[in-house]
């Protein structure tokens, strides 16, 4: 059986998989980045144990990716940074997705219990 910290980390992974694979490919333009950020965050926050999601889409990177006259590009990991806070039982998990070596890395930033201690 999984420990609470393991389950909390699993929940974080589920949220990242859902976020990335649900929204990658969504049409985005510099005019729609704020509404897309809000829509993504609110969508993922509906999931169990997800307490907070912050999505930041880089307007300049979106504009630079537009290579046709229709005025949009497709959302991809290199265009956004994401942070999430997952709470499961007495465990809080903080995560982040950011570019690392040309790849959108999803990683655990911190795992802590209600006592503020790192689990063993």
Coordinates of N, CA and C in Angstrom, one line a residue:
X1 N 0.8 -1.2 0.0 CA 0.0 0.0 0.0 C 0.9 1.3 0.0
X2 N 0.5 2.2 -0.7 CA 1.3 3.5 -0.9 C 1.2 4.3 0.4
X3 N 2.3 5.0 0.8 CA 2.2 5.9 1.9 C 1.5 7.2 1.5
X4 N 1.1 8.0 2.4 CA 0.5 9.3 2.1 C 1.4 10.2 1.2
X5 N 2.7 10.3 1.5 CA 3.6 11.1 0.6 C 3.7 10.5 -0.8
X6 N 3.7 9.2 -0.9 CA 3.8 8.6 -2.2 C 2.5 8.9 -3.0
X7 N 1.3 8.7 -2.3 CA 0.0 9.0 -3.0 C -0.1 10.5 -3.4
X8 N 0.4 11.4 -2.5 CA 0.4 12.8 -2.9 C 1.2 13.1 -4.1
X9 N 2.4 12.5 -4.2 CA 3.2 12.6 -5.4 C 2.6 12.0 -6.6
X10 N 1.9 10.9 -6.5 CA 1.2 10.3 -7.6 C 0.1 11.2 -8.1
X11 N -0.7 11.8 -7.1 CA -1.7 12.8 -7.5 C -1.1 13.9 -8.3
X12 N 0.0 14.4 -7.9 CA 0.7 15.5 -8.6 C 1.0 15.1 -10.1
X13 N 1.5 13.9 -10.2 CA 1.8 13.4 -11.6 C 0.5 13.3 -12.4
X14 N -0.6 12.8 -11.8 CA -1.8 12.7 -12.6 C -2.3 14.1 -13.0
X15 N -2.1 15.1 -12.2 CA -2.6 16.5 -12.5 C -1.7 17.0 -13.7
X16 N -0.4 16.8 -13.6 CA 0.5 17.2 -14.7 C 0.2 16.5 -16.0
X17 N 0.0 15.2 -16.0 CA -0.3 14.5 -17.2 C -1.6 15.0 -17.8
X18 N -2.6 15.3 -17.0 CA -3.9 15.8 -17.5 C -3.7 17.2 -18.0
X19 N -3.0 18.0 -17.3 CA -2.8 19.4 -17.8 C -2.1 19.4 -19.1
X20 N -1.0 18.7 -19.2 CA -0.2 18.8 -20.4 C -0.9 18.2 -21.6
X21 N -1.4 17.0 -21.4 CA -1.9 16.3 -22.6 C -3.3 16.8 -23.0
X22 N -4.0 17.4 -22.1 CA -5.3 18.0 -22.4 C -5.2 19.3 -23.2
X23 N -4.2 20.1 -22.8 CA -4.1 21.4 -23.4 C -3.0 21.6 -24.5
X24 N -2.0 20.7 -24.5 CA -1.0 20.8 -25.6 C -1.7 20.8 -27.0
X25 N -1.4 21.7 -27.8 CA -2.0 21.8 -29.1 C -3.2 22.8 -29.2
X26 N -3.6 23.3 -28.1 CA -4.6 24.3 -28.0 C -4.2 25.6 -28.8
X27 N -5.0 26.1 -29.7 CA -4.6 27.4 -30.4 C -4.5 28.5 -29.3
X28 N -3.4 29.3 -29.4 CA -3.1 30.4 -28.5 C -2.5 31.5 -29.3
X29 N -2.9 32.7 -28.9 CA -2.4 33.9 -29.5 C -2.0 34.9 -28.4
X30 N -1.2 35.9 -28.6 CA -0.9 36.9 -27.6 C -2.2 37.5 -26.9
X31 N -3.3 37.5 -27.7 CA -4.5 38.1 -27.1 C -5.3 37.1 -26.3
X32 N -5.0 35.8 -26.3 CA -5.8 34.8 -25.6 C -5.0 34.2 -24.5
X33 N -3.8 34.6 -24.2 CA -3.0 33.9 -23.2 C -3.5 34.0 -21.8
X34 N -4.0 35.2 -21.4 CA -4.6 35.3 -20.0 C -5.8 34.4 -19.8
X35 N -6.7 34.4 -20.8 CA -7.9 33.5 -20.6 C -7.5 32.1 -20.7
X36 N -6.6 31.7 -21.5 CA -6.1 30.3 -21.5 C -5.5 29.9 -20.2
X37 N -4.6 30.8 -19.6 CA -4.0 30.5 -18.3 C -5.1 30.2 -17.3
X38 N -6.1 31.1 -17.2 CA -7.2 30.9 -16.3 C -8.0 29.6 -16.5
X39 N -8.3 29.4 -17.8 CA -9.1 28.1 -18.1 C -8.3 26.9 -17.7
X40 N -7.0 26.8 -18.0 CA -6.2 25.7 -17.6 C -6.2 25.5 -16.1
X41 N -5.9 26.6 -15.4 CA -5.8 26.5 -14.0 C -7.1 26.0 -13.3
X42 N -8.2 26.7 -13.7 CA -9.5 26.3 -13.1 C -9.9 24.9 -13.5
X43 N -9.5 24.4 -14.7 CA -9.9 23.1 -15.1 C -9.2 22.1 -14.2
X44 N -7.9 22.2 -14.0 CA -7.1 21.3 -13.2 C -7.4 21.3 -11.8
X45 N -7.7 22.5 -11.3 CA -8.1 22.7 -9.8 C -9.4 21.9 -9.5
X46 N -10.2 21.6 -10.5 CA -11.4 20.8 -10.2 C -11.1 19.3 -9.8
X47 N -9.9 18.9 -10.0 CA -9.5 17.5 -9.7 C -9.3 17.3 -8.2
X48 N -9.5 16.1 -7.7 CA -9.4 15.9 -6.2 C -7.9 16.2 -5.8
X49 N -7.8 16.8 -4.6 CA -6.5 17.0 -3.9 C -5.7 18.2 -4.6
X50 N -6.2 18.8 -5.6 CA -5.5 19.9 -6.2 C -6.0 21.2 -5.6
X51 N -5.1 21.9 -4.9 CA -5.5 23.1 -4.1 C -5.2 24.3 -4.9
X52 N -4.2 24.4 -5.7 CA -3.8 25.6 -6.4 C -3.0 25.3 -7.7
X53 N -3.3 26.0 -8.7 CA -2.6 25.9 -10.0 C -2.3 27.3 -10.5
X54 N -1.0 27.5 -10.9 CA -0.7 28.8 -11.5 C -0.1 28.4 -12.9
X55 N -0.6 29.0 -13.9 CA -0.2 28.8 -15.3 C 0.3 30.2 -15.8
X56 N 1.5 30.3 -16.3 CA 2.0 31.5 -17.0 C 2.4 31.2 -18.4
X57 N 1.7 31.8 -19.4 CA 2.0 31.6 -20.8 C 2.8 32.8 -21.2
X58 N 4.0 32.6 -21.8 CA 4.9 33.6 -22.2 C 4.4 34.3 -23.5
X59 N 3.9 35.5 -23.4 CA 3.3 36.2 -24.5 C 4.4 36.4 -25.7
X60 N 5.6 36.7 -25.3 CA 6.6 37.0 -26.3 C 7.0 35.7 -27.0
X61 N 7.0 34.6 -26.3 CA 7.3 33.3 -27.0 C 6.2 32.9 -27.9
X62 N 4.9 33.1 -27.4 CA 3.8 32.8 -28.3 C 3.9 33.6 -29.6
X63 N 4.1 34.9 -29.5 CA 4.2 35.8 -30.7 C 5.3 35.3 -31.6
X64 N 6.5 34.9 -31.0 CA 7.6 34.4 -31.8 C 7.3 33.1 -32.5
X65 N 6.4 32.3 -31.9 CA 6.1 31.0 -32.5 C 5.1 31.1 -33.7
X66 N 4.4 32.2 -33.8 CA 3.4 32.3 -34.9 C 4.1 32.5 -36.2
X67 N 3.8 31.5 -37.1 CA 4.5 31.5 -38.4 C 3.6 31.4 -39.6
X68 N 2.4 31.9 -39.4 CA 1.4 32.0 -40.5 C 0.5 33.2 -40.2
X69 N -0.3 33.6 -41.2 CA -1.1 34.8 -41.2 C -2.3 34.7 -40.3
X70 N -2.6 33.5 -39.7 CA -3.8 33.3 -38.9 C -3.7 33.8 -37.5
X71 N -2.5 34.2 -37.1 CA -2.3 34.9 -35.8 C -2.3 34.1 -34.6
X72 N -2.1 32.8 -34.7 CA -2.0 31.9 -33.5 C -1.0 30.8 -33.7
X73 N -0.6 30.2 -32.6 CA 0.2 29.0 -32.6 C -0.4 28.0 -31.7
X74 N 0.2 26.8 -31.6 CA -0.3 25.8 -30.7 C 0.5 25.8 -29.4
X75 N -0.3 25.7 -28.3 CA 0.3 25.7 -27.0 C 1.2 24.5 -26.8
X76 N 2.4 24.7 -26.3 CA 3.4 23.7 -26.1 C 4.1 24.0 -24.8
X77 N 4.8 23.0 -24.2 CA 5.5 23.2 -23.0 C 6.5 24.3 -22.9
X78 N 7.1 24.6 -24.1 CA 8.1 25.7 -24.1 C 7.5 27.1 -24.0
X79 N 6.2 27.1 -24.1 CA 5.4 28.4 -24.0 C 4.9 28.7 -22.6
X80 N 5.0 27.8 -21.7 CA 4.4 28.0 -20.4 C 5.2 27.5 -19.2
X81 N 4.9 28.1 -18.0 CA 5.4 27.6 -16.8 C 4.2 27.3 -15.9
X82 N 4.3 26.2 -15.1 CA 3.2 25.8 -14.3 C 3.6 25.5 -12.9
X83 N 2.9 25.9 -11.9 CA 3.1 25.5 -10.5 C 1.8 24.9 -10.0
X84 N 1.9 23.9 -9.1 CA 0.8 23.3 -8.5 C 1.0 23.0 -7.1
X85 N 0.0 23.0 -6.3 CA 0.0 22.6 -4.9 C -1.1 21.5 -4.7
X86 N -0.6 20.3 -4.3 CA -1.4 19.2 -4.1 C -1.5 18.9 -2.6
X87 N -2.6 18.6 -2.0 CA -2.8 18.3 -0.6 C -3.5 17.0 -0.5
X88 N -2.8 16.0 0.1 CA -3.4 14.7 0.3 C -3.1 14.3 1.7
X89 N -4.2 13.9 2.5 CA -4.0 13.6 3.9 C -3.2 14.7 4.6
X90 N -2.2 14.4 5.2 CA -1.4 15.4 5.9 C -0.1 15.8 5.1
X91 N -0.2 15.7 3.8 CA 1.0 15.9 3.0 C 0.7 17.0 1.9
X92 N 1.6 18.0 1.8 CA 1.5 19.0 0.8 C 2.6 18.8 -0.2
X93 N 2.3 18.8 -1.5 CA 3.3 18.6 -2.5 C 3.3 19.9 -3.4
X94 N 4.5 20.5 -3.6 CA 4.6 21.6 -4.5 C 5.4 21.1 -5.7
X95 N 4.8 21.5 -6.9 CA 5.4 21.0 -8.2 C 5.7 22.2 -9.1
X96 N 6.5 22.0 -10.1 CA 6.7 23.1 -11.1 C 7.0 22.4 -12.5
X97 N 6.5 23.0 -13.5 CA 7.0 22.6 -14.9 C 7.6 23.9 -15.5
X98 N 8.9 23.6 -16.0 CA 9.6 24.7 -16.6 C 10.6 24.1 -17.6
X99 N 11.1 24.9 -18.5 CA 12.0 24.4 -19.5 C 13.4 24.1 -18.8
X100 N 13.9 22.9 -19.2 CA 15.2 22.5 -18.8 C 15.9 21.8 -19.9
X101 N 17.0 22.3 -20.4 CA 17.7 21.7 -21.5 C 16.8 21.5 -22.7
X102 N 15.9 22.5 -23.0 CA 15.0 22.4 -24.2 C 13.8 21.5 -24.0
X103 N 13.6 21.0 -22.8 CA 12.5 20.1 -22.6 C 11.6 20.6 -21.4
X104 N 10.3 20.5 -21.5 CA 9.4 21.0 -20.4 C 9.5 19.9 -19.3
X105 N 10.2 20.2 -18.2 CA 10.4 19.3 -17.1 C 9.3 19.5 -16.0
X106 N 8.7 18.4 -15.6 CA 7.7 18.5 -14.5 C 8.4 17.9 -13.3
X107 N 8.5 18.6 -12.2 CA 9.3 18.1 -11.1 C 8.6 18.5 -9.8
X108 N 9.0 17.6 -8.8 CA 8.6 17.9 -7.4 C 9.6 19.0 -6.9
X109 N 9.0 20.0 -6.3 CA 9.8 21.0 -5.7 C 10.0 20.7 -4.2
X110 N 8.8 20.3 -3.5 CA 8.8 20.1 -2.1 C 7.7 19.2 -1.7
X111 N 8.0 18.3 -0.8 CA 7.0 17.4 -0.2 C 7.1 17.6 1.3
X112 N 6.0 17.9 2.0 CA 6.1 18.1 3.4 C 4.8 17.6 4.1
X113 N 4.9 17.3 5.3 CA 3.8 16.9 6.1 C 3.3 18.1 6.9
X114 N 2.1 17.9 7.6 CA 1.6 19.0 8.4 C 2.5 19.5 9.4
X115 N 3.4 18.6 9.9 CA 4.4 19.0 10.9 C 5.5 19.8 10.3
X116 N 5.5 20.0 9.0 CA 6.6 20.7 8.3 C 7.8 20.0 8.0
X117 N 7.8 18.7 8.3 CA 8.9 17.8 8.1 C 8.9 17.2 6.7
X118 N 10.1 16.9 6.2 CA 10.2 16.1 5.0 C 9.9 14.7 5.3
X119 N 9.1 14.0 4.6 CA 8.8 12.6 4.9 C 10.1 11.7 4.6
X120 N 10.2 10.6 5.3 CA 11.4 9.7 5.1 C 11.2 9.0 3.8

